[in-house]
mmCIF file of C-alpha atoms in Angstrom:
data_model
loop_
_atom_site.group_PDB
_atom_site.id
_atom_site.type_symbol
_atom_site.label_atom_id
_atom_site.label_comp_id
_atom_site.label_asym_id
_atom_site.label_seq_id
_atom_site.Cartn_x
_atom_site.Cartn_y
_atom_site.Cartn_z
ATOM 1 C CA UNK A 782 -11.654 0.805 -1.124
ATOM 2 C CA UNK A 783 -9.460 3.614 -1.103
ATOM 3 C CA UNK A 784 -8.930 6.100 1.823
ATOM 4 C CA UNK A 785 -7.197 9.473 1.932
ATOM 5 C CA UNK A 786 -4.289 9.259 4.460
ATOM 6 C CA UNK A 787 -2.598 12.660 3.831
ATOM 7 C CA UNK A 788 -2.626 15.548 1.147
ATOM 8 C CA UNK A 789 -6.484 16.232 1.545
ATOM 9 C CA UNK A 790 -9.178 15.535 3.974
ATOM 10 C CA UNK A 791 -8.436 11.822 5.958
ATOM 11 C CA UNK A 792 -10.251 9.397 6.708
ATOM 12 C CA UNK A 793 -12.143 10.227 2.920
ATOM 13 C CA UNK A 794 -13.265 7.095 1.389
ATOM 14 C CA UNK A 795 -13.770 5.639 -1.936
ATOM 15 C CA UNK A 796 -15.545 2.280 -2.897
ATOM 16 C CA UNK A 797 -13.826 0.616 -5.956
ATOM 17 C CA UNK A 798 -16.678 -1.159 -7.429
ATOM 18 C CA UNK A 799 -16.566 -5.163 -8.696
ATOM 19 C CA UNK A 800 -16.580 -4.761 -11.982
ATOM 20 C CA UNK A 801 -15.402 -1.704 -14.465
ATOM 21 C CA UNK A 802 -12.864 1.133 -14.085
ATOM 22 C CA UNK A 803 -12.795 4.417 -11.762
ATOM 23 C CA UNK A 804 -11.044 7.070 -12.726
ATOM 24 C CA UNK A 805 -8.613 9.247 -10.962
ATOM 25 C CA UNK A 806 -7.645 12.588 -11.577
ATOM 26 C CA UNK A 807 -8.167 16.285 -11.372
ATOM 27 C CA UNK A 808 -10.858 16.657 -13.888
ATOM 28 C CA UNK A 809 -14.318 16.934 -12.136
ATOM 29 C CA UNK A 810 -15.692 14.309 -14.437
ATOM 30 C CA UNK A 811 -13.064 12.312 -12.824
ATOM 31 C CA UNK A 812 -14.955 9.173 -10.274
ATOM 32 C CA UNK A 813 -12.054 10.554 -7.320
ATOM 33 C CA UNK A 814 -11.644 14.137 -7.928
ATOM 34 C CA UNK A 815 -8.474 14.847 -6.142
ATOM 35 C CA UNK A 816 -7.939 19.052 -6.511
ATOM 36 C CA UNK A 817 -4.692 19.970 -7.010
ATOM 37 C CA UNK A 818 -2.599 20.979 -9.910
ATOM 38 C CA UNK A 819 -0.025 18.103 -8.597
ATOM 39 C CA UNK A 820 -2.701 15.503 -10.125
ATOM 40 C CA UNK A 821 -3.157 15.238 -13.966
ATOM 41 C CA UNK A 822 -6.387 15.935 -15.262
ATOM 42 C CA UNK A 823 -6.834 12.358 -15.996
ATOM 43 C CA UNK A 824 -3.767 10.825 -14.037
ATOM 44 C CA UNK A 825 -4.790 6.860 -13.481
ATOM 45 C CA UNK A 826 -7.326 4.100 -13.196
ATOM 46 C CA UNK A 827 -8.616 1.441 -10.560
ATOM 47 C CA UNK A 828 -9.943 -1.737 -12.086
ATOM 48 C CA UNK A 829 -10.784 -4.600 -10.755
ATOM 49 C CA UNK A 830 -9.706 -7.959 -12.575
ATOM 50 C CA UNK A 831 -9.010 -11.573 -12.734
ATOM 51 C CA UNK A 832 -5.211 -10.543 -11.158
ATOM 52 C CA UNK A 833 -6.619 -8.162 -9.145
ATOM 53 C CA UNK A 834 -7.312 -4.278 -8.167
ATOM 54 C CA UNK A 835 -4.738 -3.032 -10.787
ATOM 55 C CA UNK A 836 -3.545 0.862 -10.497
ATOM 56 C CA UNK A 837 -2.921 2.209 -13.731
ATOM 57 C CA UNK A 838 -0.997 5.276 -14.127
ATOM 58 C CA UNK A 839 -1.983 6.820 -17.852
ATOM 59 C CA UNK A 840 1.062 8.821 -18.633
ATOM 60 C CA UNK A 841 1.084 11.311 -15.386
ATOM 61 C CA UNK A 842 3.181 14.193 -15.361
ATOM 62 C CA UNK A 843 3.943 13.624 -12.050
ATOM 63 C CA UNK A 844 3.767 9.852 -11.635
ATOM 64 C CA UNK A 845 1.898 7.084 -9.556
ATOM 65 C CA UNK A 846 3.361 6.047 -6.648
ATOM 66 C CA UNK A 847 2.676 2.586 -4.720
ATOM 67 C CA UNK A 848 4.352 2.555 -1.450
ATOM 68 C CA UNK A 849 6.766 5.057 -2.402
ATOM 69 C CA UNK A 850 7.756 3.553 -5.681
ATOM 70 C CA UNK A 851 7.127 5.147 -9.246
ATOM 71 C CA UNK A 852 4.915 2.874 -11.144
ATOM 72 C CA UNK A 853 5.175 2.162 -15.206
ATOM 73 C CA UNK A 854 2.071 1.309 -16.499
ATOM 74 C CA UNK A 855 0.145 -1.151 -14.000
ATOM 75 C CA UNK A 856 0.939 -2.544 -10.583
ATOM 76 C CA UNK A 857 -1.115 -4.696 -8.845
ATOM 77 C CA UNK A 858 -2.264 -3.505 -5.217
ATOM 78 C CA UNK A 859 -2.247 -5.509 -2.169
ATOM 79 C CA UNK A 860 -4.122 -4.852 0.949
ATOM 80 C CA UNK A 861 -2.507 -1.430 2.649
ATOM 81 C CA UNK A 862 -0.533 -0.524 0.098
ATOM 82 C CA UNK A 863 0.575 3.168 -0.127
ATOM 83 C CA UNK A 864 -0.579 5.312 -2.688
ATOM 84 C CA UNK A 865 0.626 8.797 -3.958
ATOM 85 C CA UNK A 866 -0.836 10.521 -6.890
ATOM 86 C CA UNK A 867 -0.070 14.516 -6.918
ATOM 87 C CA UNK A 868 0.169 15.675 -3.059
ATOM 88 C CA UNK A 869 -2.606 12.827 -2.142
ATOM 89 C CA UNK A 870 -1.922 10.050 -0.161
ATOM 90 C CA UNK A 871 -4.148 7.134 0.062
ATOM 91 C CA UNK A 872 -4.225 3.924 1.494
ATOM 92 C CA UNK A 873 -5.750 0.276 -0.601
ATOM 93 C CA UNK A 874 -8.011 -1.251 1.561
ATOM 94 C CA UNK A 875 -8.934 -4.692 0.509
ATOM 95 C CA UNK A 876 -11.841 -6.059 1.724
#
């Protein structure tokens, strides 16, 4: 799961189901709508795989951050890992 530490309202959380991809973004069609013009309209994915819960940042304006470090394309997410995506920061909980 994901929970909002900072940038919006904590304590906020989100389940990342076992199978498919959530989306993340500022679009309201988005699976975690995160309202801010910091956060692309469609800024990155969750998905859960045979690595993994992989983060996937889909070409951002602003970036995807894990634990204060830009991201690429993909990062695989361990339990308490940092996120930052716009203004929003939100820690991986792996359960």
């Amino acid at each position: 799961m994901l929970a909002i530490r900072g940038g919006g309202p904590a304590g906020v959380v989100f389940a990342i189901p076992r199978t498919g991809a959530i989306t993340i973004g500022r679009s309201p069609k988005s699976d975690i709508f995160l309202d801010d013009v910091t956060v692309s309209r469609n800024h990155s994915t969750i998905e859960r795989g045979p690595d993994g819960v992989t983060l996937h940042d889909l070409g951002s304006l602003n970036g995807t951050y894990v634990n204060r470090r830009r991201i690429r394309e993909y990062e695989v997410l361990q339990h308490g890992d940092e996120l930052q995506i716009g203004k929003f920061r939100l820690v991986f909980l792996d359960q």
